[in-house]
Amino acid sequence: MIDLIVNGRVLATAAKTVGELVAMQDYVGGKIATAVNGHFVPVGRRATTLLNPGDQVEIVTPRQGG
Amino acid sequence: MIDLIVNGRVLATAAKTVGELVAMQDYVGGKIATAVNGHFVPVGRRATTLLNPGDQVEIVTPRQGG
Amino acid sequence: MIDLIVNGRVLATAAKTVGELVAMQDYVGGKIATAVNGHFVPVGRRATTLLNPGDQVEIVTPRQGG
Amino acid sequence: MIDLIVNGRVLATAAKTVGELVAMQDYVGGKIATAVNGHFVPVGRRATTLLNPGDQVEIVTPRQGG
Amino acid sequence: MNIRDQTLHESDPLMLYGTAMRSRLLLGTAGYPSPAILADAVTAADAGVVTVSLRRETAGGKTGARFLDLINGLGVKVLPNTAGCRTAREAITTAEMARELFGTPWIKLEVIANDDTLQPDVFGLVEAADVLTRDGFQVFPYTTDDLSVAERLQRAGCEIIMPWAAPIGTARGIVNRAGLESLRAYFPSVTLIVDAGIGAPSHAAAAMELGYDAVLLNTAVAKAADPAVMAAAFAAAVKAGRLGFEAGLMPPRDMAMPSTPVAGTPFFDLEPKS
Amino acid sequence: MNIRDQTLHESDPLMLYGTAMRSRLLLGTAGYPSPAILADAVTAADAGVVTVSLRRETAGGKTGARFLDLINGLGVKVLPNTAGCRTAREAITTAEMARELFGTPWIKLEVIANDDTLQPDVFGLVEAADVLTRDGFQVFPYTTDDLSVAERLQRAGCEIIMPWAAPIGTARGIVNRAGLESLRAYFPSVTLIVDAGIGAPSHAAAAMELGYDAVLLNTAVAKAADPAVMAAAFAAAVKAGRLGFEAGLMPPRDMAMPSTPVAGTPFFDLEPKS
Amino acid sequence: MNIRDQTLHESDPLMLYGTAMRSRLLLGTAGYPSPAILADAVTAADAGVVTVSLRRETAGGKTGARFLDLINGLGVKVLPNTAGCRTAREAITTAEMARELFGTPWIKLEVIANDDTLQPDVFGLVEAADVLTRDGFQVFPYTTDDLSVAERLQRAGCEIIMPWAAPIGTARGIVNRAGLESLRAYFPSVTLIVDAGIGAPSHAAAAMELGYDAVLLNTAVAKAADPAVMAAAFAAAVKAGRLGFEAGLMPPRDMAMPSTPVAGTPFFDLEPKS
Amino acid sequence: MNIRDQTLHESDPLMLYGTAMRSRLLLGTAGYPSPAILADAVTAADAGVVTVSLRRETAGGKTGARFLDLINGLGVKVLPNTAGCRTAREAITTAEMARELFGTPWIKLEVIANDDTLQPDVFGLVEAADVLTRDGFQVFPYTTDDLSVAERLQRAGCEIIMPWAAPIGTARGIVNRAGLESLRAYFPSVTLIVDAGIGAPSHAAAAMELGYDAVLLNTAVAKAADPAVMAAAFAAAVKAGRLGFEAGLMPPRDMAMPSTPVAGTPFFDLEPKS
């Protein structure tokens, strides 16, 4: 188990990659994009992007905007 | 013959009424309205409106306007 | 006794002239000007200006103004 | 003799240093500051600042300004 | 766009002395490059009313008759004016001549204080409005944004008041916005038409956004490089301003406010690292 | 009105990085009372482009997917923004996530100096525009009316520049008219879109009259009492302003000028007798 | 500064019906926190004239006498007003009472159209000005910027006309600059005093820059946090604006122009190398 | 007037990098009809600081020396500028030459984006400010009203920021009032000086009323018909605006408010009888 900061909140998880994190968080059906420590992680690289304790993960989705 | 001021210009005429003046000036076919000395003379009163020397006659017609 | 409207308020008084009214109302020391029914009553005519029931009397004095 | 660009104009001179150039140009009495190729040359370094053909020399003086 | 049609056309027509008008744009007929361009502009403006005037006819002239045929061919209502009159007397007589010539009780009443400024002479205006209303005219008075004058015009029987946005032909747009706002607030049920001073479609839209009932203009269209296209521009602007008024405009704010909600912004709680 | 159709639609469509758009109004999707009202507004606005953003999704959430379905159902092009980003880095990463999510190289680039004023941070903006353009993005930068910044944005590869009329959400309309005029004069061939600060249809018309190519707005429609009608109002205003620009506006004048010709005025040479 | 002294004080005093005034600032006496502060403000303003009014005295009251003593102690000329009068008749009678009480033929003539807007009723104003002038009064009419009204006031015998900058107490400053300019141009030899609507020293300076002869104000000073300091501010502003007018202001320009001459700029003919 | 003296001079002098200045007006020296008139203007302006520049000297020239003698004779502090510089590099070198010539660490930093608009190049400006501050200069940056640029200038070590009121030499006065207000609110403790665009004393007063610390101008004085009198006008205007700021201005109001109290108005409860 490691501690991450996901969307600004601390989360303890067993996920070792961004892909696992997304799966565990049940985003699969959703339409999302991801970034780790301020850098974009394309969908194709989620499975190979390892997570380290303290990593800041952003998981975002389409919303209204001006 | 008397001198009138017709539309701001001196005019010597034998006309004794507004009606005669209009006829002599060949306005018949035209679409006009008349005033004498600043007062309106309706078409129905032109024949009976006598003209005196120095009368100021206005003979106007439709034009563009803002 | 007659009823007057003095400065917008009903007043029952024994005064027969503007002069008497001013005296009775103890304005003597004050710096005032008078009007009755919308017309100015100079100081010199107060004694001779008779009051009738229902007269509207204005008694004014200097104040701040813009 | 080398060709310089002094204050935007081509000048052929025998001066080998900024100091010599200033002296030859009879600026001595004047109140001036100097730059070569866009870099400031303080008064103390004029004598030791060598000039090369094509150098762009600025010689400026106080003027009115907003 | 059927939203606009509904809103403007069915829901509330412009009322001019009991006559319902589909369009809220009144157009002047002066100063166009040619009669044909004038006709195109009136069509493109989708105007329901055009203003006209009276001028002296030269002996034997037929100009007036030809102009009248042109106007009658446009299928619009005619609003004669008393342009150039400097006294109530001149304006009254001009109105009487206009009524006979055009066969309408409508009169755009102009009494000007002097020929330089074309400023309305509000005293002559109220006097003439009073006389003409008693005589059965339906008066469209061209006036300033003076509330005390508007009150007198209303008391004289005017159901329509036409304050200026700016002096005739200056094309400056609304000079005294607060003045026009207080007229609207003070006369909620009078038909208020902004007349004169409109130079651009945005000016017309702004007047309509204030809740004015209509706009009357001439020079901005007639003197445009392409009057017909400019007429179409003003038609759209008047509709835009009216719709904006009916839709309920948001007031200006002092503070900047985000349109996109801030909550949930990525990286929001992290320190910016430039 | 086929004059408008010709003028606006055929003759010169709005070009956005090579894509021709029929409409010159871009609409934001934030702050509407309901998704249904948002959909009505987009339709009434006849908008070809809508702006959207990215927000954090809560675990298991499907909100984003539902919103995306709504937008896709509108048949318009999508312009994602980087609202709320305070550094070039944040904006770049947000842009990359947006490109993956929305499948478009378009990005409305916002880098704000601080959260109170929402003022663009022009340094971060130019830096991010440069990086994103090299990376194949087509950048729509939200900026001020600063000419020196616009020059750098153009050098960074922006074919579109979006100066503000006034700070976001203030609804003040054009604050620095001269500034917008000189941008237009200085960049005749850049697509200039006024973004932010538009509060009323007349503001949008005024921007188009300056020769701006399009208007982007959100709050004024979303926060109107009736967003769909207000959207129709802005659609008409943008057309009005564009037509006015194309028709050739007359400049304001200092002196009053009569619209009705003075020559031939009845009574003209007589002394006024009050 | 003796330049100012020369220019303002000796060279051309303000003339009020034949009385030369050193100061071009007239100050109202209403709404101050205390009589002492009022006195300080009048001194700091260096005002030569103060306005006063008439109010009903309660039985036995001595308030009026006390106020009169205060004013008389200030060594300034007194200008009574007819504030609150809604008809010519009321204003005329009030003026007659004021002349008796204050022993001056001067009267600031106010006839208001209604109590909400405090808009001058220009019809009642002209009627009262006419009657009062015949009766020997020297009338200072408070009016709008309407040229046709000003003409009638002048014909009625007014040597002074006092147009508003904006409605009383709004503190908006000059709303219709063009209107005030054309009044000044049209009445070069009438004493024009801007009355009402002045909220800040810069507003007073702007009025004087237009060539107005003086400024009359009250609220902006009386309601300031520190009325005496604000009075000093307006005194300086009126002098500033007058000097600016006399010194010959440069007109605004559209193009940017360098203040520092470009000729001889270092590096000027070299290519910029960023 | 000793109220003014107290308020302005003792209570809070203007601080320029630790130097206390009695006067809040800084004056440019360019474009005067003659050196004598320049000297008169500086005296009449009661300016504590004058701006100067550097220009190329022709061989054997003594012009610069003569000009320097004139300035030194005025007993004021000298603020050299980098007018005309188009890159940070040019501005830095010009600043170094100025420091040697004038013996002051003060530099009015101008980096312009292009010669037509004289718009500040905010990128070059911040870069040069950063370099010069490290090198011991005390920088007076001429900038726009951009908040994000001002933040960077402050971070670069500028204790003074000089936003424009309008582009140099346009004499338009404050174009973006809200922008200047938010700069003042955002930088309460930075010395803010309005530089450029001031055309009339009322403009200078308005800037001071916003709480700005000082005004720098040149063209409006130099190009006036009588520069010395105009300089006195601006001196009075700056004092007026400062006093107004310190005295606490009343905000504008929408509704008209009577200055004379309504209570006790004669005839008040009676029906008006016209």
PDB file of N, CA and C in Angstrom, chain F residues 113-114 116-123 144 164, chain H residues 143-155 161 178-187 192 212:
ATOM      1  N   ALA F 113      -3.389  35.213 -13.952  1.00  0.00           N
ATOM      2  CA  ALA F 113      -2.364  35.754 -13.049  1.00  0.00           C
ATOM      3  C   ALA F 113      -2.741  35.512 -11.597  1.00  0.00           C
ATOM      4  N   ASN F 114      -4.008  35.646 -11.275  1.00  0.00           N
ATOM      5  CA  ASN F 114      -4.433  35.286  -9.915  1.00  0.00           C
ATOM      6  C   ASN F 114      -5.936  35.067  -9.899  1.00  0.00           C
ATOM      7  N   ASP F 116      -8.348  36.165  -8.035  1.00  0.00           N
ATOM      8  CA  ASP F 116      -9.298  37.257  -7.790  1.00  0.00           C
ATOM      9  C   ASP F 116      -9.686  37.933  -9.100  1.00  0.00           C
ATOM     10  N   THR F 117      -8.673  38.320  -9.840  1.00  0.00           N
ATOM     11  CA  THR F 117      -8.969  39.185 -10.988  1.00  0.00           C
ATOM     12  C   THR F 117      -9.183  38.385 -12.272  1.00  0.00           C
ATOM     13  N   LEU F 118      -8.696  37.149 -12.300  1.00  0.00           N
ATOM     14  CA  LEU F 118      -8.766  36.339 -13.524  1.00  0.00           C
ATOM     15  C   LEU F 118      -8.078  37.021 -14.696  1.00  0.00           C
ATOM     16  N   GLN F 119      -7.233  37.986 -14.374  1.00  0.00           N
ATOM     17  CA  GLN F 119      -6.434  38.655 -15.401  1.00  0.00           C
ATOM     18  C   GLN F 119      -5.530  37.617 -16.069  1.00  0.00           C
ATOM     19  N   PRO F 120      -5.449  37.654 -17.408  1.00  0.00           N
ATOM     20  CA  PRO F 120      -4.491  36.745 -18.055  1.00  0.00           C
ATOM     21  C   PRO F 120      -3.074  37.024 -17.574  1.00  0.00           C
ATOM     22  N   ASP F 121      -2.295  35.953 -17.380  1.00  0.00           N
ATOM     23  CA  ASP F 121      -0.869  36.108 -17.129  1.00  0.00           C
ATOM     24  C   ASP F 121      -0.178  36.023 -18.480  1.00  0.00           C
ATOM     25  N   VAL F 122       0.134  37.179 -19.043  1.00  0.00           N
ATOM     26  CA  VAL F 122       0.577  37.200 -20.436  1.00  0.00           C
ATOM     27  C   VAL F 122       1.907  36.484 -20.632  1.00  0.00           C
ATOM     28  N   PHE F 123       2.717  36.406 -19.610  1.00  0.00           N
ATOM     29  CA  PHE F 123       4.003  35.697 -19.746  1.00  0.00           C
ATOM     30  C   PHE F 123       3.777  34.195 -19.852  1.00  0.00           C
ATOM     31  N   THR F 144      -5.212  39.975 -23.132  1.00  0.00           N
ATOM     32  CA  THR F 144      -5.677  41.351 -22.940  1.00  0.00           C
ATOM     33  C   THR F 144      -5.634  42.060 -24.297  1.00  0.00           C
ATOM     34  N   TRP F 164      -9.671  40.401 -24.568  1.00  0.00           N
ATOM     35  CA  TRP F 164     -10.889  40.636 -23.796  1.00  0.00           C
ATOM     36  C   TRP F 164     -11.502  41.989 -24.140  1.00  0.00           C
TER      37      TRP F 164
ATOM     38  N   THR H 143       4.839  51.293 -17.916  1.00  0.00           N
ATOM     39  CA  THR H 143       4.159  50.064 -18.307  1.00  0.00           C
ATOM     40  C   THR H 143       2.691  50.336 -18.615  1.00  0.00           C
ATOM     41  N   THR H 144       1.954  49.270 -18.924  1.00  0.00           N
ATOM     42  CA  THR H 144       0.513  49.389 -19.162  1.00  0.00           C
ATOM     43  C   THR H 144      -0.197  49.217 -17.811  1.00  0.00           C
ATOM     44  N   ASP H 145      -1.507  49.013 -17.863  1.00  0.00           N
ATOM     45  CA  ASP H 145      -2.243  48.770 -16.614  1.00  0.00           C
ATOM     46  C   ASP H 145      -2.405  47.274 -16.350  1.00  0.00           C
ATOM     47  N   ASP H 146      -1.518  46.456 -16.929  1.00  0.00           N
ATOM     48  CA  ASP H 146      -1.627  45.007 -16.789  1.00  0.00           C
ATOM     49  C   ASP H 146      -1.129  44.566 -15.414  1.00  0.00           C
ATOM     50  N   LEU H 147      -2.032  43.949 -14.650  1.00  0.00           N
ATOM     51  CA  LEU H 147      -1.733  43.530 -13.283  1.00  0.00           C
ATOM     52  C   LEU H 147      -0.650  42.452 -13.256  1.00  0.00           C
ATOM     53  N   SER H 148      -0.697  41.551 -14.218  1.00  0.00           N
ATOM     54  CA  SER H 148       0.263  40.431 -14.184  1.00  0.00           C
ATOM     55  C   SER H 148       1.667  40.930 -14.503  1.00  0.00           C
ATOM     56  N   VAL H 149       1.746  41.987 -15.307  1.00  0.00           N
ATOM     57  CA  VAL H 149       3.051  42.584 -15.598  1.00  0.00           C
ATOM     58  C   VAL H 149       3.556  43.337 -14.358  1.00  0.00           C
ATOM     59  N   ALA H 150       2.652  44.064 -13.725  1.00  0.00           N
ATOM     60  CA  ALA H 150       3.039  44.816 -12.527  1.00  0.00           C
ATOM     61  C   ALA H 150       3.574  43.872 -11.442  1.00  0.00           C
ATOM     62  N   GLU H 151       2.934  42.704 -11.311  1.00  0.00           N
ATOM     63  CA  GLU H 151       3.417  41.732 -10.316  1.00  0.00           C
ATOM     64  C   GLU H 151       4.857  41.327 -10.631  1.00  0.00           C
ATOM     65  N   ARG H 152       5.144  41.093 -11.910  1.00  0.00           N
ATOM     66  CA  ARG H 152       6.499  40.672 -12.273  1.00  0.00           C
ATOM     67  C   ARG H 152       7.507  41.806 -12.068  1.00  0.00           C
ATOM     68  N   LEU H 153       7.072  43.039 -12.340  1.00  0.00           N
ATOM     69  CA  LEU H 153       7.975  44.170 -12.108  1.00  0.00           C
ATOM     70  C   LEU H 153       8.293  44.281 -10.622  1.00  0.00           C
ATOM     71  N   GLN H 154       7.264  44.083  -9.792  1.00  0.00           N
ATOM     72  CA  GLN H 154       7.515  44.152  -8.353  1.00  0.00           C
ATOM     73  C   GLN H 154       8.461  43.032  -7.926  1.00  0.00           C
ATOM     74  N   ARG H 155       8.225  41.823  -8.438  1.00  0.00           N
ATOM     75  CA  ARG H 155       9.119  40.698  -8.092  1.00  0.00           C
ATOM     76  C   ARG H 155      10.534  40.980  -8.578  1.00  0.00           C
ATOM     77  N   ILE H 161       5.961  51.672  -9.756  1.00  0.00           N
ATOM     78  CA  ILE H 161       5.410  51.209 -11.029  1.00  0.00           C
ATOM     79  C   ILE H 161       4.669  52.380 -11.667  1.00  0.00           C
ATOM     80  N   ALA H 178     -11.109  51.277 -14.465  1.00  0.00           N
ATOM     81  CA  ALA H 178     -11.198  50.082 -13.622  1.00  0.00           C
ATOM     82  C   ALA H 178      -9.836  49.410 -13.491  1.00  0.00           C
ATOM     83  N   GLY H 179      -9.061  49.425 -14.580  1.00  0.00           N
ATOM     84  CA  GLY H 179      -7.735  48.813 -14.546  1.00  0.00           C
ATOM     85  C   GLY H 179      -6.822  49.521 -13.559  1.00  0.00           C
ATOM     86  N   LEU H 180      -6.847  50.861 -13.589  1.00  0.00           N
ATOM     87  CA  LEU H 180      -5.997  51.614 -12.658  1.00  0.00           C
ATOM     88  C   LEU H 180      -6.483  51.419 -11.219  1.00  0.00           C
ATOM     89  N   GLU H 181      -7.795  51.343 -11.047  1.00  0.00           N
ATOM     90  CA  GLU H 181      -8.326  51.115  -9.696  1.00  0.00           C
ATOM     91  C   GLU H 181      -7.852  49.778  -9.151  1.00  0.00           C
ATOM     92  N   SER H 182      -7.864  48.743 -10.006  1.00  0.00           N
ATOM     93  CA  SER H 182      -7.500  47.445  -9.442  1.00  0.00           C
ATOM     94  C   SER H 182      -5.997  47.365  -9.203  1.00  0.00           C
ATOM     95  N   LEU H 183      -5.186  48.069  -9.996  1.00  0.00           N
ATOM     96  CA  LEU H 183      -3.750  48.143  -9.689  1.00  0.00           C
ATOM     97  C   LEU H 183      -3.538  48.769  -8.302  1.00  0.00           C
ATOM     98  N   ARG H 184      -4.242  49.865  -8.061  1.00  0.00           N
ATOM     99  CA  ARG H 184      -4.085  50.552  -6.760  1.00  0.00           C
ATOM    100  C   ARG H 184      -4.508  49.631  -5.622  1.00  0.00           C
ATOM    101  N   ALA H 185      -5.636  48.936  -5.805  1.00  0.00           N
ATOM    102  CA  ALA H 185      -6.139  48.051  -4.751  1.00  0.00           C
ATOM    103  C   ALA H 185      -5.168  46.890  -4.538  1.00  0.00           C
ATOM    104  N   TYR H 186      -4.551  46.459  -5.631  1.00  0.00           N
ATOM    105  CA  TYR H 186      -3.712  45.266  -5.572  1.00  0.00           C
ATOM    106  C   TYR H 186      -2.323  45.572  -5.019  1.00  0.00           C
ATOM    107  N   PHE H 187      -1.853  46.795  -5.206  1.00  0.00           N
ATOM    108  CA  PHE H 187      -0.513  47.188  -4.732  1.00  0.00           C
ATOM    109  C   PHE H 187      -0.621  48.379  -3.795  1.00  0.00           C
ATOM    110  N   LEU H 192       2.752  54.171  -6.958  1.00  0.00           N
ATOM    111  CA  LEU H 192       2.168  54.125  -8.306  1.00  0.00           C
ATOM    112  C   LEU H 192       2.111  55.525  -8.896  1.00  0.00           C
ATOM    113  N   TYR H 212      -3.509  57.364  -6.622  1.00  0.00           N
ATOM    114  CA  TYR H 212      -2.167  57.255  -7.189  1.00  0.00           C
ATOM    115  C   TYR H 212      -1.249  58.239  -6.470  1.00  0.00           C
TER     116      TYR H 212
END
